[in-house]
Coordinates of C-alpha atoms in Angstrom, one line a residue:
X1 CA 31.0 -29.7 33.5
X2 CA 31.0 -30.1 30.0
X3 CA 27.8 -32.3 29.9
X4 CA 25.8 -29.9 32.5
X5 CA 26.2 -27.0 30.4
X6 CA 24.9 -28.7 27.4
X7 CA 21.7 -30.1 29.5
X8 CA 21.4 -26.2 30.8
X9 CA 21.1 -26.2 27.0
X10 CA 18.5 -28.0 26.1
X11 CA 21.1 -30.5 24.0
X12 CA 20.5 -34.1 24.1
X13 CA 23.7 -36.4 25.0
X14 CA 22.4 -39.6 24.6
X15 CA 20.3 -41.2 22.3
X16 CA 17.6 -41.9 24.7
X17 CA 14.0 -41.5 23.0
X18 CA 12.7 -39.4 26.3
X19 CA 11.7 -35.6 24.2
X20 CA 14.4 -33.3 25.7
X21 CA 14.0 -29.2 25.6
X22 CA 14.2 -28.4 22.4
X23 CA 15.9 -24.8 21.6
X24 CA 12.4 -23.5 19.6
X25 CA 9.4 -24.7 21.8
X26 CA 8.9 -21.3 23.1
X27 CA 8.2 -19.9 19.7
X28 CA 4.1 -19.6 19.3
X29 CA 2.5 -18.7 15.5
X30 CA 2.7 -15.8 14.7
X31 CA -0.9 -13.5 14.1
X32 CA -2.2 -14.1 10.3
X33 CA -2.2 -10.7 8.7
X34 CA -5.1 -10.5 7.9
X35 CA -5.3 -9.8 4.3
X36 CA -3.8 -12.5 3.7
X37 CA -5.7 -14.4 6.3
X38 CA -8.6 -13.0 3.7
X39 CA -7.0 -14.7 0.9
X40 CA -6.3 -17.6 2.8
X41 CA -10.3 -18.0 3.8
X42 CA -11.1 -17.8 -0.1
X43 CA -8.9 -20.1 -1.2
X44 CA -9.9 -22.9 1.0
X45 CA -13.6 -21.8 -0.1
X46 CA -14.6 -24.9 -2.5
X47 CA -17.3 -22.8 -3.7
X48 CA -17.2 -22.1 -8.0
X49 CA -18.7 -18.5 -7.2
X50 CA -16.6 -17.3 -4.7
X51 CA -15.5 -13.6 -4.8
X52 CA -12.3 -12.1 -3.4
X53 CA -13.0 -8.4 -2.4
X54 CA -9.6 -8.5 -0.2
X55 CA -6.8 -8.2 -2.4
X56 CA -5.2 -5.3 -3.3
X57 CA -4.0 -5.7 -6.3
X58 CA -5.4 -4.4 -9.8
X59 CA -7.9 -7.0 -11.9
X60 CA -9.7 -6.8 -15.1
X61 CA -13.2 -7.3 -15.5
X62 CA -12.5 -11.2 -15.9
X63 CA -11.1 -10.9 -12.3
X64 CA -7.8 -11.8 -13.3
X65 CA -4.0 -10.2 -13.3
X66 CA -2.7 -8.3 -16.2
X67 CA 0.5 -8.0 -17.6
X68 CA 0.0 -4.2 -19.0
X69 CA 1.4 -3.9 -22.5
X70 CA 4.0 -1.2 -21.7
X71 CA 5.2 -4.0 -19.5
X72 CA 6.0 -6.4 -22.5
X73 CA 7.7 -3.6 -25.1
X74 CA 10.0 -2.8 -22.0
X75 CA 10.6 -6.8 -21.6
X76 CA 11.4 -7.0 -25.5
X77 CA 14.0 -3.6 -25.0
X78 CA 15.8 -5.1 -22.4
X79 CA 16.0 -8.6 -23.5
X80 CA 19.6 -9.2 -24.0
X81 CA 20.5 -7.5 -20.8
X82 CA 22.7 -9.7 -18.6
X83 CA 21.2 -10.1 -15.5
X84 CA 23.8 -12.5 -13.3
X85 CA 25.6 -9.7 -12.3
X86 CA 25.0 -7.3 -9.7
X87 CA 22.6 -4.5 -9.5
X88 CA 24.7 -1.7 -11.7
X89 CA 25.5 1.5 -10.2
X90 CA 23.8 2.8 -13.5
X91 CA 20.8 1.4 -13.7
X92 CA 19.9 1.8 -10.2
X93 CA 20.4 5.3 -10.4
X94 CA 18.1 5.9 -13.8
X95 CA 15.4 4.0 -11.7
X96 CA 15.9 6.7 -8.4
X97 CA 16.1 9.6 -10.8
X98 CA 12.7 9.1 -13.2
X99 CA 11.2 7.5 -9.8
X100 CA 11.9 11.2 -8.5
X101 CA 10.8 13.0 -11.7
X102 CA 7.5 10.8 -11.5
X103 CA 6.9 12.4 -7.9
X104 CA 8.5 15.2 -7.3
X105 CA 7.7 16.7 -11.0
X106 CA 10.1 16.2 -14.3
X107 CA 11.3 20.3 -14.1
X108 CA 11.2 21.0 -10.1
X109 CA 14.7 22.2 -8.9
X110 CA 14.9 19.5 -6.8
X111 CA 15.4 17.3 -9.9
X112 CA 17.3 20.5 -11.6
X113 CA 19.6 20.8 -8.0
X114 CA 20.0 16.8 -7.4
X115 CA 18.9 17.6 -4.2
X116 CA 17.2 14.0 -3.1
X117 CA 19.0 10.7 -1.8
X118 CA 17.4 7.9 -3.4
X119 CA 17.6 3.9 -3.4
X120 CA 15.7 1.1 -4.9
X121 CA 14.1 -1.1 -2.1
X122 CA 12.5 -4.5 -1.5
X123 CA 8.6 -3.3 -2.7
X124 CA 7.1 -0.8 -0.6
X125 CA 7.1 -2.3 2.4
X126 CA 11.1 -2.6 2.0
X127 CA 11.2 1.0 1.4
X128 CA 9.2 1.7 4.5
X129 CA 11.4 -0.5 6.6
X130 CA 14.1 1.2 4.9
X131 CA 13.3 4.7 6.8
X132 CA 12.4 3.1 9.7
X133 CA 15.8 2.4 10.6
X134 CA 17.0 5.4 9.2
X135 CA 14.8 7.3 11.5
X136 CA 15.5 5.1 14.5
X137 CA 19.1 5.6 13.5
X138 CA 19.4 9.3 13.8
X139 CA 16.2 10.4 16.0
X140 CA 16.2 7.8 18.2
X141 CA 14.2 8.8 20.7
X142 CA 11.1 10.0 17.9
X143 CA 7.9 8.6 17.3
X144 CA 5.5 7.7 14.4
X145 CA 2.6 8.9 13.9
X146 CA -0.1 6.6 11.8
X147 CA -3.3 7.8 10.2
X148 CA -6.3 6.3 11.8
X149 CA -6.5 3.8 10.2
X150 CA -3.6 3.1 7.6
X151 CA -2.6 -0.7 6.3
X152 CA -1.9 -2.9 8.4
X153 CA 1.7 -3.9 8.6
X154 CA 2.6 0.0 9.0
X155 CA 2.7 -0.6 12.7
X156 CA 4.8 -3.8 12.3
X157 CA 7.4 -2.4 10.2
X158 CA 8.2 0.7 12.3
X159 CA 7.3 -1.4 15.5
X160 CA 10.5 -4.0 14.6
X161 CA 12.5 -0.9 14.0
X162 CA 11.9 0.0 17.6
X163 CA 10.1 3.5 16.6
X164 CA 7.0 3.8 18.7
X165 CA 4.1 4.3 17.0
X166 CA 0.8 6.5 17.5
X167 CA -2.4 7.6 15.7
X168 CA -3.6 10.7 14.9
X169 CA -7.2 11.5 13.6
X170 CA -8.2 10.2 10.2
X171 CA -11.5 8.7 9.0
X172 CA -14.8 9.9 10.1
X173 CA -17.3 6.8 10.7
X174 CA -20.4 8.6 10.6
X175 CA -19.3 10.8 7.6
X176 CA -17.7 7.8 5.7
X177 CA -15.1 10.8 4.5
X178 CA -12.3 12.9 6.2
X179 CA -12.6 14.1 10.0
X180 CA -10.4 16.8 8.7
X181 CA -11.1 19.0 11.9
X182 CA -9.7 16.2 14.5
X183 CA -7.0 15.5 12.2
X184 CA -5.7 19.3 12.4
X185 CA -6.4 18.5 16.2
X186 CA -4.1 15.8 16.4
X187 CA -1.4 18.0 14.0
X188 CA -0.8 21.1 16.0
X189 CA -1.0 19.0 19.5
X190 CA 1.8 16.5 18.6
X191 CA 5.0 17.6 19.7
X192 CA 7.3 19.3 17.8
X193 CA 9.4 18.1 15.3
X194 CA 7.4 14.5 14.9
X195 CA 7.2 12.6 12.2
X196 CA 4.2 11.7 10.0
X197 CA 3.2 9.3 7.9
X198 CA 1.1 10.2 5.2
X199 CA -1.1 8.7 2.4
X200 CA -0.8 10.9 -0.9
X201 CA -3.6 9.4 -3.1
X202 CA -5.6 7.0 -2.9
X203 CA -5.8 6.5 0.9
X204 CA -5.5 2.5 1.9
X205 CA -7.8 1.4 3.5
X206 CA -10.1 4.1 3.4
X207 CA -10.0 5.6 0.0
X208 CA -10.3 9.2 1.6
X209 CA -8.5 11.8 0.5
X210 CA -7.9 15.2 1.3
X211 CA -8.8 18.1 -0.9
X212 CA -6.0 20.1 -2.8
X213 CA -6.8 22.7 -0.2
X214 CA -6.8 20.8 2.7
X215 CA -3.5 19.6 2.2
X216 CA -2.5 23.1 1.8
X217 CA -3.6 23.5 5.2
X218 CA -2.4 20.9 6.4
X219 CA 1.1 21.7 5.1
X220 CA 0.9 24.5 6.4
X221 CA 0.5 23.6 10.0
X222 CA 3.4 20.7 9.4
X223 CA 5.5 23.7 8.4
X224 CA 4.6 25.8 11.9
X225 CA 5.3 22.4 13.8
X226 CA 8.4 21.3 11.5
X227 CA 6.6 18.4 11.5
X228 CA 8.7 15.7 9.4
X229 CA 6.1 14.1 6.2
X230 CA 7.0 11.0 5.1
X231 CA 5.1 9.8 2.4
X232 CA 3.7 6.0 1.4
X233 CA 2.6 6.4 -2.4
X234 CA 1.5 2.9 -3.1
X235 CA -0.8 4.0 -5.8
X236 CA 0.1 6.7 -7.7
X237 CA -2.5 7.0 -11.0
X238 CA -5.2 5.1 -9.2
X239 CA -6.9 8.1 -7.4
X240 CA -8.1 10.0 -11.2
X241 CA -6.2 8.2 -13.5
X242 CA -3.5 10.9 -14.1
X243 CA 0.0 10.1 -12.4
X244 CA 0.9 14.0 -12.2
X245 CA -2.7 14.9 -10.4
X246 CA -1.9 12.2 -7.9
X247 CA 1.2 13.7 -6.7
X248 CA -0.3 16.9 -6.1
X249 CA -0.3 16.6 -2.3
X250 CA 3.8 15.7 -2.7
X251 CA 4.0 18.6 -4.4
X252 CA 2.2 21.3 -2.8
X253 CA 4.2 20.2 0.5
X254 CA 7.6 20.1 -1.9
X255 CA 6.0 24.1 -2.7
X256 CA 6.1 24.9 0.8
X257 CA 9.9 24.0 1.8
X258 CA 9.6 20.7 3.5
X259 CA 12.1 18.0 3.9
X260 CA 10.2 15.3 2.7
X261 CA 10.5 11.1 3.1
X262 CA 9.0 9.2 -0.1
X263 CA 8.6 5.6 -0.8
X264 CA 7.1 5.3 -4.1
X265 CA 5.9 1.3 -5.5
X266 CA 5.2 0.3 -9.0
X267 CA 3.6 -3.1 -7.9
X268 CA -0.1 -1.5 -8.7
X269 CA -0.1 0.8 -11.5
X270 CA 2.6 -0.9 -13.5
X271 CA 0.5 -4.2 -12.9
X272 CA 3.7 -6.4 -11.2
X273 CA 1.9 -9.2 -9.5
X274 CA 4.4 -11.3 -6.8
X275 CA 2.5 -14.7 -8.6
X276 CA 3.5 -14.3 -11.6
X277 CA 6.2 -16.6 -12.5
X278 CA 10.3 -15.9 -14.2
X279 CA 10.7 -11.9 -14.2
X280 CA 7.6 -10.9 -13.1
X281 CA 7.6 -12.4 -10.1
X282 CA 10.7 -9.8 -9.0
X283 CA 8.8 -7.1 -10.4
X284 CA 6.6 -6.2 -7.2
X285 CA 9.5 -6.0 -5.6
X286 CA 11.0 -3.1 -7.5
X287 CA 10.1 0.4 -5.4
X288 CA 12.2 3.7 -4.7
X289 CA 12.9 5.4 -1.6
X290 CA 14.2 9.0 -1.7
X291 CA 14.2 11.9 0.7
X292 CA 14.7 15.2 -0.3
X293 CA 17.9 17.2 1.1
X294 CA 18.8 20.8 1.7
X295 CA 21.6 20.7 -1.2
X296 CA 23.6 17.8 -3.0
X297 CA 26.0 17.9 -0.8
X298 CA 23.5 16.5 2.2
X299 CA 22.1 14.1 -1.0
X300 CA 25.4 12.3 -0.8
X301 CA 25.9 11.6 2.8
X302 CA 21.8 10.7 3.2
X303 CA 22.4 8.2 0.3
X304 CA 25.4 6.7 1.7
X305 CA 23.8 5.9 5.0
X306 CA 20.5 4.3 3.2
X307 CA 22.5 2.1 1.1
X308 CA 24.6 1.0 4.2
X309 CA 21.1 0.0 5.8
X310 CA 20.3 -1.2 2.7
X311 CA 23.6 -3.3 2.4
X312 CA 22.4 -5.0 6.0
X313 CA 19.5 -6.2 4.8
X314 CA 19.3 -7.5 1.2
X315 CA 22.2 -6.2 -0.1
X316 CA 20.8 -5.0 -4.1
X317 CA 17.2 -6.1 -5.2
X318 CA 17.0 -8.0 -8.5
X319 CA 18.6 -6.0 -11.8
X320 CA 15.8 -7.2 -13.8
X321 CA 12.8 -5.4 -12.1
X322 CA 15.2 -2.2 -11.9
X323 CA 16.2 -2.3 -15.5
X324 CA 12.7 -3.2 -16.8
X325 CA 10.8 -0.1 -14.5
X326 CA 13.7 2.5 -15.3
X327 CA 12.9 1.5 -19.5
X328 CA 9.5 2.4 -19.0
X329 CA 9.8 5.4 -17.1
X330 CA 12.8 7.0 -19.4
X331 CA 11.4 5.9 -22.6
X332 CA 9.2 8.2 -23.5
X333 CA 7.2 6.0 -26.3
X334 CA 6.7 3.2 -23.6
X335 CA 5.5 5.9 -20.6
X336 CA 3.2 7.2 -23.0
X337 CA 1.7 3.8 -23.1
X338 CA 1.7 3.6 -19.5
X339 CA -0.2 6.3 -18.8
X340 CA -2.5 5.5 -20.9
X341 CA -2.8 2.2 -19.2
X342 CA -3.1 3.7 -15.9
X343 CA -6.1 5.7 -17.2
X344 CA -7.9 2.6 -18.2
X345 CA -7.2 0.7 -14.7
X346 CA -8.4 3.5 -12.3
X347 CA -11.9 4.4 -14.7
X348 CA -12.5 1.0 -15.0
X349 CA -12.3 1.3 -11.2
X350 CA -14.5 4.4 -11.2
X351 CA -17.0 2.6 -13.0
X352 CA -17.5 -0.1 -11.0
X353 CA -18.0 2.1 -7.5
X354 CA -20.8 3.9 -9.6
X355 CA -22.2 0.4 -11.2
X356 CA -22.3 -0.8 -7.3
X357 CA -23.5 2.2 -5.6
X358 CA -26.1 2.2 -8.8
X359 CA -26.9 -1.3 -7.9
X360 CA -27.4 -0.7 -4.1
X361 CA -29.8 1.9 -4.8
X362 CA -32.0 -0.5 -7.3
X363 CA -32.4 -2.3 -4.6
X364 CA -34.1 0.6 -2.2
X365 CA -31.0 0.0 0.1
X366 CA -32.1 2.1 3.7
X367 CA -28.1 3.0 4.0
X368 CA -26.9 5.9 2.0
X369 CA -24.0 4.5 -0.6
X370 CA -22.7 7.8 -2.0
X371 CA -19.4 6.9 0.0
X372 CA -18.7 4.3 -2.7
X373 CA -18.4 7.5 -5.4
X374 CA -16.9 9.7 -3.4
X375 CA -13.9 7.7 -2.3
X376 CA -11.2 7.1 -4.4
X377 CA -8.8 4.6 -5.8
X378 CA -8.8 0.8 -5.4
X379 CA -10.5 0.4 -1.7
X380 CA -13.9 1.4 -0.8
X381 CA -14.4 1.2 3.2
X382 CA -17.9 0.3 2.8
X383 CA -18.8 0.8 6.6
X384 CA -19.9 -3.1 6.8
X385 CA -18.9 -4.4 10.2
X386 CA -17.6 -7.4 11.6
X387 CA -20.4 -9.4 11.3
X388 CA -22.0 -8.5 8.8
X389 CA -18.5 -9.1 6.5
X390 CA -18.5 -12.9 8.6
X391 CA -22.1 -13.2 7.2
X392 CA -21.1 -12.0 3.5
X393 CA -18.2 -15.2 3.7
X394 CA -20.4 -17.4 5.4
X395 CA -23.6 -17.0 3.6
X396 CA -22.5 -15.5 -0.1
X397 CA -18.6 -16.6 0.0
X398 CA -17.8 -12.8 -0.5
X399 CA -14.9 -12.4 1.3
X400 CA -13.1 -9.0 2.4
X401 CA -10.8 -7.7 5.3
X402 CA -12.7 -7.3 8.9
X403 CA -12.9 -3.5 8.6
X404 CA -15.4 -3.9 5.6
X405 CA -12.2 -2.5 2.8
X406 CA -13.5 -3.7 -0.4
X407 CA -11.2 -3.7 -2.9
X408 CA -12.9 -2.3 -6.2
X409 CA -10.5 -3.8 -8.5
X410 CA -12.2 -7.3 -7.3
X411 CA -16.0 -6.0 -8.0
X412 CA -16.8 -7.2 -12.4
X413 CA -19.6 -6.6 -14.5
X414 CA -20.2 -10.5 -13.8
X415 CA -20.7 -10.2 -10.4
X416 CA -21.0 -6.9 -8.7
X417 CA -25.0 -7.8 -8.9
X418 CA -24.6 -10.2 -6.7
X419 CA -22.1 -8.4 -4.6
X420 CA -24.8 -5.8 -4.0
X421 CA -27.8 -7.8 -3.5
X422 CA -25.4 -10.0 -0.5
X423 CA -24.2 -6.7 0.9
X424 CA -28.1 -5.5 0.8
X425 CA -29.3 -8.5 2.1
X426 CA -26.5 -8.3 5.1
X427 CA -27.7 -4.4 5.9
X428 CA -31.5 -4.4 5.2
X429 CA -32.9 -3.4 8.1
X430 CA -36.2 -6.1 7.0
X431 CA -34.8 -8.9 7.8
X432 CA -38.0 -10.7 6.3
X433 CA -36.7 -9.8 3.2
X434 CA -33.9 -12.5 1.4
X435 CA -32.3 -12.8 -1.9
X436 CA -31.1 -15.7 -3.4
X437 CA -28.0 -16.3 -3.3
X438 CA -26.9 -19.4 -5.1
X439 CA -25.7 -20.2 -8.3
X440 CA -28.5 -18.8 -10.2
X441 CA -28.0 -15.8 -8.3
X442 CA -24.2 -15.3 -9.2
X443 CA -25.3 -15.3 -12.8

């Protein structure tokens, strides 16, 4: 009896080399995602002029990671901190409160009133995962709805949460901009009471925004539906440059009375990169999640039931990230320096879409590039398709996600020639007409 329940099994007893049922063969790979399916393509690429136009991370005009200087004062402030203990109960709540100042405004009475529950989180996708539960846990019978399109593991992080997920309305093909009208559409026919997740700044992948008065609108009609917003702001200061501009949309619906849902990450604009080795390699991992309450009173018991879902699935994120993000937010000589930073990363992003649409145009492109200037932050969707961004890894070793997101941060003053005179030669509608696109080309 013993023996047939452990051949029902799939356990072996006996040492006979016949392959027995093992307990995992019904486990298949899993999909790539597919940026870093991107990044997996380029690396592979044994080709010395090889661009990657798929990350999404910020790069100089070397095309490589910085460490931002605001970065290495905090480092040198919080040196002799001792970091084998456990996350403290004080420093994790100087990182929630100047994360909430950052978003929500330094002098809003939400700050004034304490009236947000807040928690650091595993980077922003640990945040979103965060409220996922918490949403499944106390709606569960509510759904998400996704801008059309949004990044692509939005669906798989509320999907293994068990909340179903829908789309609603978002990017205009023909346009290359907003489809503002269908969006409102999609707004005032969801049901009542859904939930929303929403893009602040700096839309990913699209790089479309709303205007200031659009999201007044479109606050407005949340605030008819009681729609719930929950906000994804993974790049805060890359839209314009100014971290208080790019909150605007948070803060016009904050204006209006909403409940709001916020997971805020410093892996972009404090320039954390997950490769970098010792305590920077924790530092992409150091976001906030907050949601704002009726009165303190609510803050408390939201709080508690985050950091219980919290507890379940890493327990505390590193001290080191927390402590070095909460020095440069609540030191006022280092956030200075920050900002300034930030400025620097998002024109030097703003330069290169008008160098390449400049480019483009030098060329006597027959497609009209004025999307790549009037989209914002560190994406362009530059309306390539499929095979046309196939032919750009194939034939140039440009590589970029399938939906043609470029990501500007990757485009230098070394290369974006060549990047324009592959993506002209891809979209020329004379296809007698070639560039070449060697070596020589590159430089």
């Amino acid at each position: 009896m013993i023996i047939s329940r452990f051949l029902r099994r799939g356990i072996s007893t006996s040492t006979s080399p016949t392959r027995r049922r093992s307990w995992w063969d019904h486990v298949t790979p899993a999909l790539k995602d597919p940026i870093n399916a991107v990044t997996d393509a380029f690396l592979a690429d044994p080709c010395p002029y090889k661009i990657n136009l798929g990350v999404g991370a910020y790069r100089d005009d070397e095309g490589k990671p910085v460490v931002l200087q605001c970065v290495r004062e905090a480092e040198g402030k919080i040196g002799d901190t001792n970091f084998l203990e456990s996350t403290s109960t004080a420093i994790s709540s100087k990182l929630v409160e100047e994360s909430a100042k950052l978003i929500y405004g330094e002098d809003s009475d939400v700050i004034k009133e304490r009236r947000f529950a807040g928690i650091p989180a595993l980077s922003g996708t640990g945040a979103c995962r965060i409220f996922a539960e918490f949403q499944k846990r106390f709606y569960p019978d509510s759904t998400i709805y996704f801008p059309d399109p949004t990044w692509s593991n939005h669906r798989n992080i509320w999907g293994d949460a068990h909340v179903p997920g829908r789309t609603f309305h978002y990017y205009h093909p023909d346009s290359k901009g907003l489809n503002f009208v269908a969006l409102m559409d999609d707004v005032k026919n969801a049901p009542d009471g859904s939930f929303f997740l929403l893009h602040p700044c700096a839309h990913n992948p699209t790089g479309v925004d709303p205007t200031d008065e659009q999201w007044r609108e479109i606050s407005s009609l949340f605030k008819v539906k009681n729609h719930f917003p929950f906000f994804d702001v993974a790049y805060q200061g890359f839209a314009s440059g100014d971290v208080e501009r790019d909150a605007q949309a948070i803060r016009i619906f904050l204006e209006d009375g909403h409940s709001i849902g916020c997971a805020q990450s410093f892996a972009k604009n404090l320039g954390l990169y997950g490769h970098r080795v010792g305590c920077l390699s924790n530092l992409t991992r150091i976001d906030c999640f907050s949601i704002l309450c009726n009165d303190k009173i609510q803050a408390v018991a939201i709080k508690s039931q985050l950091k219980q879902i919290s507890n379940t699935m890493y327990g505390s994120p590193p001290i080191h990230g927390i402590s070095l993000v909460s020095k440069i937010l609540s030191n006022p000589d280092i956030k200075a320096l920050w900002l300034k930073e930030v400025k620097v990363m998002a024109t030097r992003i703003q330069r290169m879409r008008a160098t390449l649409r400049e480019a483009l145009e030098r060329l006597r492109s027959p497609l009209n590039w004025q999307h790549i200037t009037n989209q914002v932050g560190m994406f362009c969707f530059s309306g390539l398709t499929r095979a046309e961004v196939d032919q750009l890894a194939k034939e140039f070793h440009i590589y970029m996600t399938h939906d043609g997101r470029i990501s500007m941060a990757g485009v230098t003053t070394k290369n974006v020639d060549y990047v324009a005179r592959a993506i002209h030669e891809v979209t020329a509608s004379d296809r007698d007409t070639k560039i070449l696109h060697n070596i020589g080309a590159y430089k």
